[in-house]
GROMACS .gro file of C-alpha atoms in nm:
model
  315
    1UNK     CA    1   9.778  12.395  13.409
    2UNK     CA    2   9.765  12.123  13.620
    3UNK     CA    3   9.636  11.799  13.512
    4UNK     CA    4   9.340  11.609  13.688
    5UNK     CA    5   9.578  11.365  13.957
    6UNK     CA    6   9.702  11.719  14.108
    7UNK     CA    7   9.337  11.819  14.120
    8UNK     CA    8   9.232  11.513  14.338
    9UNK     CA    9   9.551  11.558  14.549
   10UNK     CA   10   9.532  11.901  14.598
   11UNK     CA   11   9.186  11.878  14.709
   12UNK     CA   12   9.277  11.614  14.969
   13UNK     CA   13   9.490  11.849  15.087
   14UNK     CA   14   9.236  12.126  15.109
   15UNK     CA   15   8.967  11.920  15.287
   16UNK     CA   16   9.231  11.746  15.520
   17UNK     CA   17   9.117  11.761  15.920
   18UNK     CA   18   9.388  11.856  16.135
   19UNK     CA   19   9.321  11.531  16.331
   20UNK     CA   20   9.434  11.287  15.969
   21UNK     CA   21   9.767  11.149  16.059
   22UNK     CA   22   9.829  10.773  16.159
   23UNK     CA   23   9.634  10.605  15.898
   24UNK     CA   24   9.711  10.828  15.651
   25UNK     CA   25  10.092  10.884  15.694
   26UNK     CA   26  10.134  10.486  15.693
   27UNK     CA   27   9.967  10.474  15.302
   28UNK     CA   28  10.174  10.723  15.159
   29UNK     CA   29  10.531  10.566  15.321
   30UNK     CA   30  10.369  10.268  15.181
   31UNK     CA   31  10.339  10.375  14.821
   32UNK     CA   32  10.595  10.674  14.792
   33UNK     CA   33  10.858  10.566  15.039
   34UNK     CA   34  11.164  10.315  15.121
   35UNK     CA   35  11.279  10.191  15.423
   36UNK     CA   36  11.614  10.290  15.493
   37UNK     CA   37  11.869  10.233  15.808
   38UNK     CA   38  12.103  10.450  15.961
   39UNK     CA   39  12.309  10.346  16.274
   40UNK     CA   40  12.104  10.020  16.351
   41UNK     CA   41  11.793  10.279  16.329
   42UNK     CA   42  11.500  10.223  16.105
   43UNK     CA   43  11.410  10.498  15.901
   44UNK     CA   44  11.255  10.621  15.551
   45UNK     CA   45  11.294  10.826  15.308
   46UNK     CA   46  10.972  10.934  15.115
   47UNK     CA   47  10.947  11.083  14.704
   48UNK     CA   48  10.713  11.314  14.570
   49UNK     CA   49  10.671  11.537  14.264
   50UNK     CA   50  10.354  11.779  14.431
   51UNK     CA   51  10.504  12.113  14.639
   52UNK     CA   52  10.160  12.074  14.835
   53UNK     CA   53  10.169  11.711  14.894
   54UNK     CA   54  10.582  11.735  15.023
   55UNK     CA   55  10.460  12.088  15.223
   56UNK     CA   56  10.154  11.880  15.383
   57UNK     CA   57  10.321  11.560  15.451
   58UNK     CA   58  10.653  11.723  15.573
   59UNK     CA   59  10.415  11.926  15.840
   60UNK     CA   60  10.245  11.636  15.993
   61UNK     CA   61  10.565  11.431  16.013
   62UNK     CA   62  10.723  11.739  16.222
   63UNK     CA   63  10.457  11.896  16.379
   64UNK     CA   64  10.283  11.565  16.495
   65UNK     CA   65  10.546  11.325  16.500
   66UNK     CA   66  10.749  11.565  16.656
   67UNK     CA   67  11.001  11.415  16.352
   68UNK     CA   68  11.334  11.647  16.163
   69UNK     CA   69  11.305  11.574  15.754
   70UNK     CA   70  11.588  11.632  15.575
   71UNK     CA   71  11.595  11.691  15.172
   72UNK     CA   72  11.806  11.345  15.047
   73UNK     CA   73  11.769  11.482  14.661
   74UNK     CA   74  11.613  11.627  14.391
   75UNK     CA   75  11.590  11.528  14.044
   76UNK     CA   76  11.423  11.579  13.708
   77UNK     CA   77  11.169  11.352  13.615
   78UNK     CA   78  11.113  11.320  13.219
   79UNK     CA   79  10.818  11.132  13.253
   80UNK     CA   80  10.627  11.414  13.427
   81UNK     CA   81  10.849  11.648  13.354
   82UNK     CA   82  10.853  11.729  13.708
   83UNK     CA   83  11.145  11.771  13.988
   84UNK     CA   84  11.084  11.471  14.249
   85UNK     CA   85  11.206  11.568  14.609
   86UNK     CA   86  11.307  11.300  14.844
   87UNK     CA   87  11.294  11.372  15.234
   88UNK     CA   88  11.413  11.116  15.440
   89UNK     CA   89  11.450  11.052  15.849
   90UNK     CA   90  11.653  10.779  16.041
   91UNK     CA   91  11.655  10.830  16.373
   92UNK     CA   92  11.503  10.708  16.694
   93UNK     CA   93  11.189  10.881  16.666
   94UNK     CA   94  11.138  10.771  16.323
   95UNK     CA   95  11.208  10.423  16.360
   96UNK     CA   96  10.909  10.460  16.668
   97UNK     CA   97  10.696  10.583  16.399
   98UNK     CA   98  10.735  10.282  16.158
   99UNK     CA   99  10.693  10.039  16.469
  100UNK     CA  100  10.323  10.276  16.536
  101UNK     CA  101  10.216  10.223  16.171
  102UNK     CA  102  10.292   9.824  16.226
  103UNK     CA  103  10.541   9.888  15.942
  104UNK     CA  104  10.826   9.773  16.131
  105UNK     CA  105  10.780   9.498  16.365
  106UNK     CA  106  11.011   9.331  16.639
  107UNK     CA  107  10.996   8.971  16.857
  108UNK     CA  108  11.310   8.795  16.975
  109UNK     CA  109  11.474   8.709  16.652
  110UNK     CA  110  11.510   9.118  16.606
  111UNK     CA  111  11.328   9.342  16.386
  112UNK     CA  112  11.145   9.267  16.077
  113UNK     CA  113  10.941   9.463  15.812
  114UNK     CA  114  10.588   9.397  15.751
  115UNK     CA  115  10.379   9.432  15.423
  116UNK     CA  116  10.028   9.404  15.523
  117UNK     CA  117   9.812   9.739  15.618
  118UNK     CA  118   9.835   9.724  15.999
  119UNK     CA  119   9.499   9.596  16.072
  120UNK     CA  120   9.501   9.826  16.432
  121UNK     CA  121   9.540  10.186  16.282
  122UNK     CA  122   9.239  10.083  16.009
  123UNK     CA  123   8.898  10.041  16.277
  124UNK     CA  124   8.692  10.281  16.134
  125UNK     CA  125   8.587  10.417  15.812
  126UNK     CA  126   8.740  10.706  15.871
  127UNK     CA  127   9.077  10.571  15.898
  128UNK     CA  128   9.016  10.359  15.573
  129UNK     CA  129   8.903  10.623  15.373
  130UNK     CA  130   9.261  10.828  15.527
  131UNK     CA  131   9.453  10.524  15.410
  132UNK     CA  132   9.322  10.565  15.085
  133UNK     CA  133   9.382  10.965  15.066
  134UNK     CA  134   9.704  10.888  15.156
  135UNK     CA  135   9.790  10.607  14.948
  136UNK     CA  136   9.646  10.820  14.660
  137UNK     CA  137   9.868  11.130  14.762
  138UNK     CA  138  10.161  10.896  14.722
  139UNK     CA  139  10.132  10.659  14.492
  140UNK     CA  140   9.789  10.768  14.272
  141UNK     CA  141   9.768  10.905  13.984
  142UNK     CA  142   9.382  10.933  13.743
  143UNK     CA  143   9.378  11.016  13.395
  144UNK     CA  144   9.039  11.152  13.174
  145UNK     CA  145   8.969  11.163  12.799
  146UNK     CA  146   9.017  11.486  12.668
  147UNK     CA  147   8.731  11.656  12.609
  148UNK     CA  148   8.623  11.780  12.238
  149UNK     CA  149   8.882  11.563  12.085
  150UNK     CA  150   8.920  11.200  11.975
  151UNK     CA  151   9.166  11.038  12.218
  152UNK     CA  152   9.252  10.703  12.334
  153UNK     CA  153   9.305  10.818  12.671
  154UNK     CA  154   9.028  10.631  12.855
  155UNK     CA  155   8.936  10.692  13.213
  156UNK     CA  156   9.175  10.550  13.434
  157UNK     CA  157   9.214  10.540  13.843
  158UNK     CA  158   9.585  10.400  13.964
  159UNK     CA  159   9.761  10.330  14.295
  160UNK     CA  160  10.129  10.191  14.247
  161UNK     CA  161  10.277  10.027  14.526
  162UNK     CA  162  10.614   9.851  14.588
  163UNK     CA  163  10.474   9.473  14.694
  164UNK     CA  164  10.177   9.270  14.623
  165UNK     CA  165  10.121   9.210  14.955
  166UNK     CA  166  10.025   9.526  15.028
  167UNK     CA  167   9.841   9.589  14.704
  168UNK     CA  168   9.610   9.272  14.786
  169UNK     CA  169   9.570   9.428  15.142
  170UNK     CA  170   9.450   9.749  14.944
  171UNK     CA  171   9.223   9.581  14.666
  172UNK     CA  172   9.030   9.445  15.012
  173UNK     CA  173   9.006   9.757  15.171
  174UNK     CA  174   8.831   9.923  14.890
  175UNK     CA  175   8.630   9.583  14.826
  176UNK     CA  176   8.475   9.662  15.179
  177UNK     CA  177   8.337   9.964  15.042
  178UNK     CA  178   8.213   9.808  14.723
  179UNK     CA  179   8.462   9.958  14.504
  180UNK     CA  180   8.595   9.645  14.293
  181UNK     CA  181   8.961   9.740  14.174
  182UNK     CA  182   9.203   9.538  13.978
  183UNK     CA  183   9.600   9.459  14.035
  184UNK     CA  184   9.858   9.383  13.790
  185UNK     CA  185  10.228   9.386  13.823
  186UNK     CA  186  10.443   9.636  13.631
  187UNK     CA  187  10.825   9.619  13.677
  188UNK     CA  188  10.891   9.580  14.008
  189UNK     CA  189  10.588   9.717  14.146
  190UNK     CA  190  10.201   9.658  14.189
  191UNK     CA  191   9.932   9.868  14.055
  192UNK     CA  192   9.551   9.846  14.177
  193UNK     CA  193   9.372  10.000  13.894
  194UNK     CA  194   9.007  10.100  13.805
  195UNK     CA  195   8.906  10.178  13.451
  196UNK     CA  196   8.528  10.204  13.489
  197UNK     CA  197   8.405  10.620  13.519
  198UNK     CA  198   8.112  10.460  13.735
  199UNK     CA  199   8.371  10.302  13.951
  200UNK     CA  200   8.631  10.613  13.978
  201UNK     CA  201   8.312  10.819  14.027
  202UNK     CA  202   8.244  10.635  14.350
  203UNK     CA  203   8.613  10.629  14.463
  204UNK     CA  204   8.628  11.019  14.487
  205UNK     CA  205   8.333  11.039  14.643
  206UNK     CA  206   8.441  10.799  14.875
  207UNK     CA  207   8.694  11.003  14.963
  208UNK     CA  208   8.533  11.351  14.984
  209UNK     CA  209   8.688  11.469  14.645
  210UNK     CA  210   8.332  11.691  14.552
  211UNK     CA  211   8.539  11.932  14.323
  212UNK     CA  212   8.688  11.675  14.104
  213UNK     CA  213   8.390  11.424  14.132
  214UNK     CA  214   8.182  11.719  13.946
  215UNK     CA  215   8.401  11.739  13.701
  216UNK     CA  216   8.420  11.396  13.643
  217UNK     CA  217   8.049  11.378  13.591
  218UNK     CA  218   8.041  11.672  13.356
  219UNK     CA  219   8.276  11.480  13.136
  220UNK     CA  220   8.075  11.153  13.156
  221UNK     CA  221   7.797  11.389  13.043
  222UNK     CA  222   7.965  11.556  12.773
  223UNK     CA  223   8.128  11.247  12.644
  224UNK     CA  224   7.788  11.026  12.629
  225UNK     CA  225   7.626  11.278  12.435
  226UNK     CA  226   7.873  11.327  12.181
  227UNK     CA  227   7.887  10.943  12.178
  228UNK     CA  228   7.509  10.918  12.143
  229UNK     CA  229   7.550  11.224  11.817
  230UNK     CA  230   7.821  11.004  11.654
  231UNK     CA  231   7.615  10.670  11.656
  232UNK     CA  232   7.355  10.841  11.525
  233UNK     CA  233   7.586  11.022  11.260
  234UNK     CA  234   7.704  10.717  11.141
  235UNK     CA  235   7.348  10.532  11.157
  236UNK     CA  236   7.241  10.823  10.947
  237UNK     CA  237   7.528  10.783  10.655
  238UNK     CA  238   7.522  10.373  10.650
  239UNK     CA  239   7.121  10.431  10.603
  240UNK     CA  240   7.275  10.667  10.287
  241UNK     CA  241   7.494  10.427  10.179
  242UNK     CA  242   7.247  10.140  10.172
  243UNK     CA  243   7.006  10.403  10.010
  244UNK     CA  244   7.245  10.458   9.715
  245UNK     CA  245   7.381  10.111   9.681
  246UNK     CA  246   7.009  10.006   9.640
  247UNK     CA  247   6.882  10.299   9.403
  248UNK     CA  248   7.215  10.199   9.166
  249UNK     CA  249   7.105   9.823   9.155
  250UNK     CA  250   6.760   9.894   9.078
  251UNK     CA  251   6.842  10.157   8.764
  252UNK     CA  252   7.078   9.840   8.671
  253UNK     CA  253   6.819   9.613   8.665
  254UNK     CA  254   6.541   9.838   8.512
  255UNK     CA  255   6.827   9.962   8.226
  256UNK     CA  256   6.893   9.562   8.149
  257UNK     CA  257   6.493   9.525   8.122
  258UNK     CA  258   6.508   9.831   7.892
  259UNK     CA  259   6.783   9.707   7.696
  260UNK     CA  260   6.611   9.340   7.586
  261UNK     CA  261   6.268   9.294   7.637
  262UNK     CA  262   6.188   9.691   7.625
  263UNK     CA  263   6.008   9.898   7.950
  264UNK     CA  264   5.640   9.931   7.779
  265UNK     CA  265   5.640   9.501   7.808
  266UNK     CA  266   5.600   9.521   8.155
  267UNK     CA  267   5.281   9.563   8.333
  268UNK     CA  268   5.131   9.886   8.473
  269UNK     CA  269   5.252   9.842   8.782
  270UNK     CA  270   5.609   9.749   8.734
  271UNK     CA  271   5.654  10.011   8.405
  272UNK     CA  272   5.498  10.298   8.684
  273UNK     CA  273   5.803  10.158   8.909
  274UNK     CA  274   6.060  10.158   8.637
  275UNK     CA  275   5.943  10.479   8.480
  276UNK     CA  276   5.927  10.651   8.836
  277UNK     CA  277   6.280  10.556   8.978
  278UNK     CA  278   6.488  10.656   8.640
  279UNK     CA  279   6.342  10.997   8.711
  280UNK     CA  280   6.500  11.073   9.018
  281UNK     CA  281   6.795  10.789   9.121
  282UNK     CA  282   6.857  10.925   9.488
  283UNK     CA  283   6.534  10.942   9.613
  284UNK     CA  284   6.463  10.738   9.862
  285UNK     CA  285   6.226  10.436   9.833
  286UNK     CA  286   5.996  10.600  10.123
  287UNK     CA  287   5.972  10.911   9.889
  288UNK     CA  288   5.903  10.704   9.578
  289UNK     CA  289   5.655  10.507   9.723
  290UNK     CA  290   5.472  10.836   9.864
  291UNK     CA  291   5.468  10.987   9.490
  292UNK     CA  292   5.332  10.659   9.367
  293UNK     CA  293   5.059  10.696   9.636
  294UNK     CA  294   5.133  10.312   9.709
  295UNK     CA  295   5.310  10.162  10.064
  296UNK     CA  296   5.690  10.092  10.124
  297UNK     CA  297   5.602   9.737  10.158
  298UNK     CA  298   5.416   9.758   9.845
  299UNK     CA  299   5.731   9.940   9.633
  300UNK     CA  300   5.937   9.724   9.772
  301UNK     CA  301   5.747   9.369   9.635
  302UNK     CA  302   5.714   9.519   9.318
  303UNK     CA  303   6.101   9.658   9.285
  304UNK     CA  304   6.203   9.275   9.405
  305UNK     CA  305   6.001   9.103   9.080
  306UNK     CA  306   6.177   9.383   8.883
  307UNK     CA  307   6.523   9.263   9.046
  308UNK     CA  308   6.416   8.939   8.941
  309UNK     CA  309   6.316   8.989   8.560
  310UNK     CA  310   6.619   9.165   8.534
  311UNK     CA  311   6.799   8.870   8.674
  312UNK     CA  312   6.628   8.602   8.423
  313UNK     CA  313   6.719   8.804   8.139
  314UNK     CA  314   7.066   8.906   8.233
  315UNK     CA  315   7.159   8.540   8.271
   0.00000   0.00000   0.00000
């Protein structure tokens, strides 16, 4: 079953145009790929753990870049209990595609890496929003609260990448679509993270996710309402509680009357009170007051001067 990160990602995949390439290419060597060199050539090798991200990315690397990827490894990861492949090319053409994506740069000292998002490939929205399919398809990962169950699993939108250069660079691109994201370092990489389900909503809508944005807001839906029933459960059972702790002072008080100065001494109004609550302990004051054909308020002023009485003569 697959979880909801290989939702979004797969559905990236599945709306992709033909035309996405530069922009988005350049965010996932960004967040799922090294730099490597091989014969004074620039290269990279990139790392993922989705077949259909690896069978997508691997296609638009040969059959637009015109580059040859060749499997570097495979292992088992025990977080995700997932293989990881790495693919990696070092050659002339690939070291032409990091100097397109302004990853790798050159002047007269030589060539140089560069961390920031390479301002040239990102003029449109439509890049920007490919930068951040990309950067998601290499580096992203969302998690959900399960639904039916108790779990501290909150919602949770996360892009990892390997400087904070780049990771600023990111937290601005989104800021220019009014999605405010947070960065914090983990290890010995970056992570721009989202926890608010208002904020993720409008981060896979930004990015044409439709499928997974539904689903999303069927959660939300699911998980307010049961929030809503369980704040009113527990309203209801604290009103209980208060209901019985009160009903068990006021037989206290009316038993320590009864036990020194005797029921029949008090007035009409209090004995009614007194007499009236010892024959049913767990009703509630609105239902004694309704049998007494008096108000709340009313049962309430007198059941305060028997709290009193009982207080005077107790001491």
């Amino acid at each position: 079953m697959m979880n909801f990160t290989e939702e979004i990602k797969n559905e990236i995949i599945s709306a992709a145009e033909s035309s996405c390439g530069d922009a988005l290419i350049s965010a996932f060597i960004r967040t799922s790929g090294s730099i490597i060199s091989r014969n004074g050539r620039f290269g990279f090798e990139i790392v993922t753990e989705n077949e259909k991200t690896a069978e997508f990315i691997t296609e638009i690397l040969e059959n637009k870049f015109g580059l040859q990827l060749t499997v570097s490894g495979a292992k088992f990861d025990l977080l995700s209990g997932k293989d990881k492949l790495a693919f990696e090319c070092a050659d002339e053409k690939s070291e032409a595609l990091l100097h397109r994506l302004g990853i790798v740069g050159e002047d007269e000292d030589g060539k140089f890496l560069t961390f920031d998002l390479g301002g040239e490939l990102l003029n449109g929205d439509k890049e920007k929003t490919d930068f951040i399919k990309g950067a998601f398809l290499g580096g992203g990962s969302c998690t959900l609260p399960e639904e039916g169950v108790f779990s501290r699993t909150g919602y949770h939108f996360e892009i990892v990448f390997s400087n904070k250069l780049t990771a600023d660079g990111f937290c601005e691109l989104l800021c220019g679509f009014e999605v405010l994201s947070k960065l914090v370092a983990r290890k010995d990489k970056v992570v721009v993270y989202v926890k608010s389900k208002a904020v993720i909503s409008d981060i896979l809508d930004l990015i044409g996710c439709e499928k997974c944005l539904d689903k999303l807001n069927r959660l939300v839906e699911f998980k307010d309402k049961q929030n809503n029933a369980n704040r009113v459960n527990n309203c209801s059972v604290s009103n209980i509680d208060k209901t019985v702790t009160a009903s068990v002072n006021q037989v206290k008080a009316i038993e320590i009357i009864a036990q020194t100065i005797g029921l029949q001494n008090l007035d009409k109004n209090l004995f009614e009170v007194a007499e009236c609550r010892l024959a049913d302990k767990n009703a509630s004051m609105q239902e004694l007051a309704e049998r007494l054909g008096i108000s709340k308020s009313c049962l309430n002023h007198r059941m305060r001067r028997i709290n009193e009485l009982a207080q005077t003569l107790g001491d």
